[in-house]
CSV table of C-alpha atoms in Angstrom, one decimal:
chain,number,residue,atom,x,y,z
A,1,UNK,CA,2.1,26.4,-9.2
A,2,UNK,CA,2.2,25.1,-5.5
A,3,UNK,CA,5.2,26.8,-4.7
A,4,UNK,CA,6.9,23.7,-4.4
A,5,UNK,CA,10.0,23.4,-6.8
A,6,UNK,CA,12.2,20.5,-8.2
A,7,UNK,CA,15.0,20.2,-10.6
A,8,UNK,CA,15.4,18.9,-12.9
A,9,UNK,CA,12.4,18.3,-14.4
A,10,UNK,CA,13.9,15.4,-16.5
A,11,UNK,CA,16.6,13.5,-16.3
A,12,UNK,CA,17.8,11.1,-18.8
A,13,UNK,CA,20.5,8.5,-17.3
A,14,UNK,CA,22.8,5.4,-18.4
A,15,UNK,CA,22.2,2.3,-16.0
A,16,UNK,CA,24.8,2.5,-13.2
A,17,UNK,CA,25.2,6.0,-13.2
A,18,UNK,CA,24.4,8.2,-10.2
A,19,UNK,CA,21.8,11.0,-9.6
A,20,UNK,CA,20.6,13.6,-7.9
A,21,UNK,CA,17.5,15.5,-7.4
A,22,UNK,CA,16.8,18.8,-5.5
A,23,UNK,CA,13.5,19.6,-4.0
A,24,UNK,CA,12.8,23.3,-2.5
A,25,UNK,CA,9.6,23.3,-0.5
A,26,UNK,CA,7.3,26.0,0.2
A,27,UNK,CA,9.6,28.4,2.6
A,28,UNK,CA,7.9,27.7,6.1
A,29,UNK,CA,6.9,24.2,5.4
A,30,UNK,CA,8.8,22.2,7.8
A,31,UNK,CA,8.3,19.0,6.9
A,32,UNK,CA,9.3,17.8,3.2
A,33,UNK,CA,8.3,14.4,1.7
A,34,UNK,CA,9.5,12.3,-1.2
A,35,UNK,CA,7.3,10.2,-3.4
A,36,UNK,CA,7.5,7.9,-6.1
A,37,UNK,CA,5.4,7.5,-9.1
A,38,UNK,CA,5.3,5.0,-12.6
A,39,UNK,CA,2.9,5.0,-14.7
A,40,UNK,CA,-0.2,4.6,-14.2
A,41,UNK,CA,-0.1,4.1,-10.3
A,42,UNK,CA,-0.3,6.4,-7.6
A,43,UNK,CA,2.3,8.2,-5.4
A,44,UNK,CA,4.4,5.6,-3.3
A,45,UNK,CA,5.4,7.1,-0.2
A,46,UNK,CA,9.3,6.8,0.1
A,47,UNK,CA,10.6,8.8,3.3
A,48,UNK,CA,10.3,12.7,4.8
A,49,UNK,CA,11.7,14.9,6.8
A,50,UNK,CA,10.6,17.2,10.1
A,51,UNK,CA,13.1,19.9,9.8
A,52,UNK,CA,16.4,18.5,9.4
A,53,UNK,CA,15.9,15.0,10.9
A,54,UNK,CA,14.8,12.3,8.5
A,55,UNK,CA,12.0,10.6,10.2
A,56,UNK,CA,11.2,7.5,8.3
A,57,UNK,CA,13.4,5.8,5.7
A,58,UNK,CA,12.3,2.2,5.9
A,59,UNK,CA,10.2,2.5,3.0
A,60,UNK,CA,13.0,3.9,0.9
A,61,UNK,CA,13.1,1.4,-2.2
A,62,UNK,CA,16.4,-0.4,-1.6
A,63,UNK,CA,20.2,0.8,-0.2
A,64,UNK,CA,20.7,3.0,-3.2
A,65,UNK,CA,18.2,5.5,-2.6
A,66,UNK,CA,19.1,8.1,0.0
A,67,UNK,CA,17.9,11.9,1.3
A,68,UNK,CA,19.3,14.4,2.2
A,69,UNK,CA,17.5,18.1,4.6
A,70,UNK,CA,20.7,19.5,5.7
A,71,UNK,CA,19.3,22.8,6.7
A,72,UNK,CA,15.8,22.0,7.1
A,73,UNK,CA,15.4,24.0,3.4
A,74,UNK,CA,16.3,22.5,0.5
A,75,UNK,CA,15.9,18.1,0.4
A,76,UNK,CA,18.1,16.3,-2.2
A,77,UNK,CA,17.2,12.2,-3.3
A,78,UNK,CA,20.1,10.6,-4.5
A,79,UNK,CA,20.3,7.1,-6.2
A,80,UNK,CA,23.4,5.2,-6.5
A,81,UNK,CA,23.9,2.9,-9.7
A,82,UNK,CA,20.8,3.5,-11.1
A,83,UNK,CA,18.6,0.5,-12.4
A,84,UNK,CA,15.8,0.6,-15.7
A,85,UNK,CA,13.5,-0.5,-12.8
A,86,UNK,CA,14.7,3.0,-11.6
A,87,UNK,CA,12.4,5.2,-13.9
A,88,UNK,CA,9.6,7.2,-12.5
A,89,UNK,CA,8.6,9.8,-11.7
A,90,UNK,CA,10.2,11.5,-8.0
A,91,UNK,CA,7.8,13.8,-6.2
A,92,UNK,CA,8.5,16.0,-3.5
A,93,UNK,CA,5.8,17.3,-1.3
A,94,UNK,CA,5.9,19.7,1.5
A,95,UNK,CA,3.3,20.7,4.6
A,96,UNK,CA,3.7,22.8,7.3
A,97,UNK,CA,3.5,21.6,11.1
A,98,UNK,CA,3.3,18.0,12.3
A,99,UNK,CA,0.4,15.6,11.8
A,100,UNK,CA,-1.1,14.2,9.0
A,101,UNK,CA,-4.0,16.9,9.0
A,102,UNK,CA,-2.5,19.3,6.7
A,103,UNK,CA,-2.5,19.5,3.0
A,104,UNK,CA,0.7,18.1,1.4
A,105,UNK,CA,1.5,20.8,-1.4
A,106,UNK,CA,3.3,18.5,-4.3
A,107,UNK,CA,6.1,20.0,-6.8
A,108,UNK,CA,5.4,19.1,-10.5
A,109,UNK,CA,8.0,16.3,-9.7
A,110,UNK,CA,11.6,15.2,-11.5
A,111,UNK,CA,11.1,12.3,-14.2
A,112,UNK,CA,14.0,9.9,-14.4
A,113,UNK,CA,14.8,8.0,-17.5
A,114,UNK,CA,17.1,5.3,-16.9
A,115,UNK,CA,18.4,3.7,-20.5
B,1,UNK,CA,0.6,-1.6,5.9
B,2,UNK,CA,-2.1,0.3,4.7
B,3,UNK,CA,-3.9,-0.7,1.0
B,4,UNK,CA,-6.1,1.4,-1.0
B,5,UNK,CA,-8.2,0.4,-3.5
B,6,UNK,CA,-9.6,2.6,-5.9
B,7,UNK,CA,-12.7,2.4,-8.7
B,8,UNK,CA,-13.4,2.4,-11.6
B,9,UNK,CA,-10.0,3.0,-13.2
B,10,UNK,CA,-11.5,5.0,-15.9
B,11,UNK,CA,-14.5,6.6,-15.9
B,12,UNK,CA,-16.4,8.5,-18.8
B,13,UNK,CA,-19.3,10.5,-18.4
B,14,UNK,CA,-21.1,13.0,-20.5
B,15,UNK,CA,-20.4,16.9,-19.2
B,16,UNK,CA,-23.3,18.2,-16.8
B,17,UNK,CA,-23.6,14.4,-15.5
B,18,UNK,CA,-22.0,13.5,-11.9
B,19,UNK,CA,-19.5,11.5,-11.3
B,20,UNK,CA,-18.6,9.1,-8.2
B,21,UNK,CA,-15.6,7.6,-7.3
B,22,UNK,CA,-15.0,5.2,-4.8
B,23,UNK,CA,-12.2,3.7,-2.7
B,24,UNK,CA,-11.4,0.9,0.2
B,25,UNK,CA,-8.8,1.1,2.7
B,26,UNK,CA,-7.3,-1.7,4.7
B,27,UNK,CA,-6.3,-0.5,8.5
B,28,UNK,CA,-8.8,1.3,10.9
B,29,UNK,CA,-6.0,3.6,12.6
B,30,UNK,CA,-5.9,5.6,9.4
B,31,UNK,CA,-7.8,9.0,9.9
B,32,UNK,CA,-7.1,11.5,7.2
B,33,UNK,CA,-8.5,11.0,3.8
B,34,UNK,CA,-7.4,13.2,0.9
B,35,UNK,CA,-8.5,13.6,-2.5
B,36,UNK,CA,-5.3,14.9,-5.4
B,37,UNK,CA,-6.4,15.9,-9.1
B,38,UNK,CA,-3.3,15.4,-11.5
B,39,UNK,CA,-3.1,16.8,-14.5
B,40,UNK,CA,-0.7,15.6,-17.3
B,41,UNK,CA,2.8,17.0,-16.8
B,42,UNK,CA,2.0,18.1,-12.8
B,43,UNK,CA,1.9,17.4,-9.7
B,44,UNK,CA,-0.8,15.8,-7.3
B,45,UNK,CA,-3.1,18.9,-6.2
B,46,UNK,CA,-5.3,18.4,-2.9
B,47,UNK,CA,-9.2,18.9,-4.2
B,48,UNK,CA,-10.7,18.1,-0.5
B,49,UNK,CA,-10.2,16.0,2.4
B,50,UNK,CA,-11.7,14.5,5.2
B,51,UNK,CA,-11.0,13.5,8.6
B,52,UNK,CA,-11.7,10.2,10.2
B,53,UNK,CA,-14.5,12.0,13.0
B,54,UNK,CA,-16.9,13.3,9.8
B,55,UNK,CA,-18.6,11.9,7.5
B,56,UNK,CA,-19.4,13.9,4.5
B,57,UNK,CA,-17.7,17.0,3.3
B,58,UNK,CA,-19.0,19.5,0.4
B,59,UNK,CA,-17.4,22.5,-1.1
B,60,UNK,CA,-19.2,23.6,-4.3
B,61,UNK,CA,-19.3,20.9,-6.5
B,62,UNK,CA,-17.4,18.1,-5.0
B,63,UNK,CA,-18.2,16.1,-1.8
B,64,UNK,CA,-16.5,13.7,0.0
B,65,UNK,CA,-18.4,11.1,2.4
B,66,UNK,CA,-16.4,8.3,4.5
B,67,UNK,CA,-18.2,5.0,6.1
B,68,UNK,CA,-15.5,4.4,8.8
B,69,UNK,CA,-17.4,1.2,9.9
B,70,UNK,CA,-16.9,-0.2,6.3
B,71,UNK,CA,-14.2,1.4,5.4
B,72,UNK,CA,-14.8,3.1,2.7
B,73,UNK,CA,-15.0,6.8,0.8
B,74,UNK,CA,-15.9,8.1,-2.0
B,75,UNK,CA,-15.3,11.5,-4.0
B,76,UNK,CA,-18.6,13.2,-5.6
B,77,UNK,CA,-18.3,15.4,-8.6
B,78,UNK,CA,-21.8,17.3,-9.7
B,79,UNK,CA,-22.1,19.4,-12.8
B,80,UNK,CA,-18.8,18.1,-14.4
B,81,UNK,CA,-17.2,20.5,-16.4
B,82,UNK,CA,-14.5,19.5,-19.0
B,83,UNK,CA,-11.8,21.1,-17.4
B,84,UNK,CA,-12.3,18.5,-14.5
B,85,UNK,CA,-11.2,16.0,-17.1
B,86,UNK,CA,-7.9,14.7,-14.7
B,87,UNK,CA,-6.5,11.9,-13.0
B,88,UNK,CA,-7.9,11.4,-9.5
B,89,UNK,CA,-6.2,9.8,-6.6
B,90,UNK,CA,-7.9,9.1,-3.1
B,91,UNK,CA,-5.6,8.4,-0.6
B,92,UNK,CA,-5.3,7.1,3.4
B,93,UNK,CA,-2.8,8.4,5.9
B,94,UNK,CA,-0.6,5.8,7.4
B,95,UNK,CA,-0.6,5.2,10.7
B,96,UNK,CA,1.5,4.5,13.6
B,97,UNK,CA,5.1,4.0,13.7
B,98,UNK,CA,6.5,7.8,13.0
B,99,UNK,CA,5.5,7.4,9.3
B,100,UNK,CA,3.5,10.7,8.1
B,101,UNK,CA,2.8,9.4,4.4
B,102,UNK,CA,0.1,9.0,2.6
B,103,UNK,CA,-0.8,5.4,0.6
B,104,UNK,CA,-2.8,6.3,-2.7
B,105,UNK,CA,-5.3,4.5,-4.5
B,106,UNK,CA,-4.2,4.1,-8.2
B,107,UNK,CA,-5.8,6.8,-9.5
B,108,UNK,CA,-9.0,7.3,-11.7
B,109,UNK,CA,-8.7,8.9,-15.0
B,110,UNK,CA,-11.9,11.1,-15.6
B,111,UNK,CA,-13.4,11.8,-19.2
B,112,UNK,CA,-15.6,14.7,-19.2
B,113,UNK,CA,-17.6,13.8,-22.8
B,114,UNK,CA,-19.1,17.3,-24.6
């Protein structure tokens, strides 16, 4: 256990519907990250967060896909009318400080099912 | 954007052997290297990493050495044990333009053979 946390852990969805996943990072970890994964690939990097201010978003997958830091805590990842191509599985990493030195501590990531 | 390749996609080898695996990346301004073990059902864990001004890292029985010239680095495994039966993943950072990501290779899965 990292100390990062996500939930669900699974999510099972119809095509077009909505969701939502939550991602609590490690508590003094400023800067959160979100990460895609299908099968048999590696982590695609999708967008992250220093603090409250969403630093890069142009690799986010398409206009459905947007995150959330609100606090500077707690991230959410939504996607809008979700799509079969949709199903992966959503990591959420978390380091502390700026740079690209420091370890990125991964959660054991939400796995969406999209029927 | 950055590319990473990474080889062999699977790789068996009997437990006590070493095992090497190896990866390319594509733009020179990257300069942090890390290596994640994934185990079914988790996430990503960072193993070791390197930094674009060394060339060779060790800590017990994995090493890490990077040819910034060619482009290259590779992950060293001595002694393999079958609990380092996994999915690896090398990765690259990405560099320039505010991103703070990492591109990953797609992953090597390990078979530690008793």
């Amino acid at each position: 256990d990292t100390g990062v946390s996500q939930d669900p852990r699974h999510k099972i969805t119809k095509r077009g519907q909505n969701v939502t996943f939550r991602c609590d990072p490690i508590s003094e970890h400023n800067r959160l990250y979100w990460y895609r994964q299908t099968l048999g690939q590696g982590p695609e990097f999708l967008t992250y967060f220093q603090n409250e201010a969403q630093l890069e978003k142009s690799r986010l997958l398409s206009d459905r896909f947007s995150a959330e830091r609100p606090k500077g805590s707690f991230s959410t990842l939504e996607i809008q009318r979700t799509e079969q191509g949709d199903s992966a599985m959503y990591l959420c990493a978390s380091t502390r400080g700026a740079g690209n030195y420091n370890e990125q501590f991964f959660g054991p990531g939400t796995r969406l099912t999209v029927l | 954007g950055e590319n990473v390749e990474q080889h062999p996609s699977t790789l068996s080898v009997q437990e006590g052997d070493s095992a090497v695996i190896k990866c390319t990346y594509s733009d020179s301004a990257s300069n942090y290297f890390p290596w994640y073990k994934q185990e079914l059902g988790k996430g990503p864990q960072l193993i070791i990493d390197i930094r674009s001004n060394v060339g060779e890292k060790k800590d017990q029985r994995i090493a890490v050495t990077l040819n910034k010239t060619a482009k290259h680095f590779s992950l060293h495994i001595t002694e393999t044990q079958p609990e380092d039966s996994a999915v690896y993943f090398c990765a690259a950072s990405i560099p320039g333009g505010g991103a703070d990501g990492l591109t990953f290779g797609k992953g090597t899965h390990l078979i530690i053979q008793p």
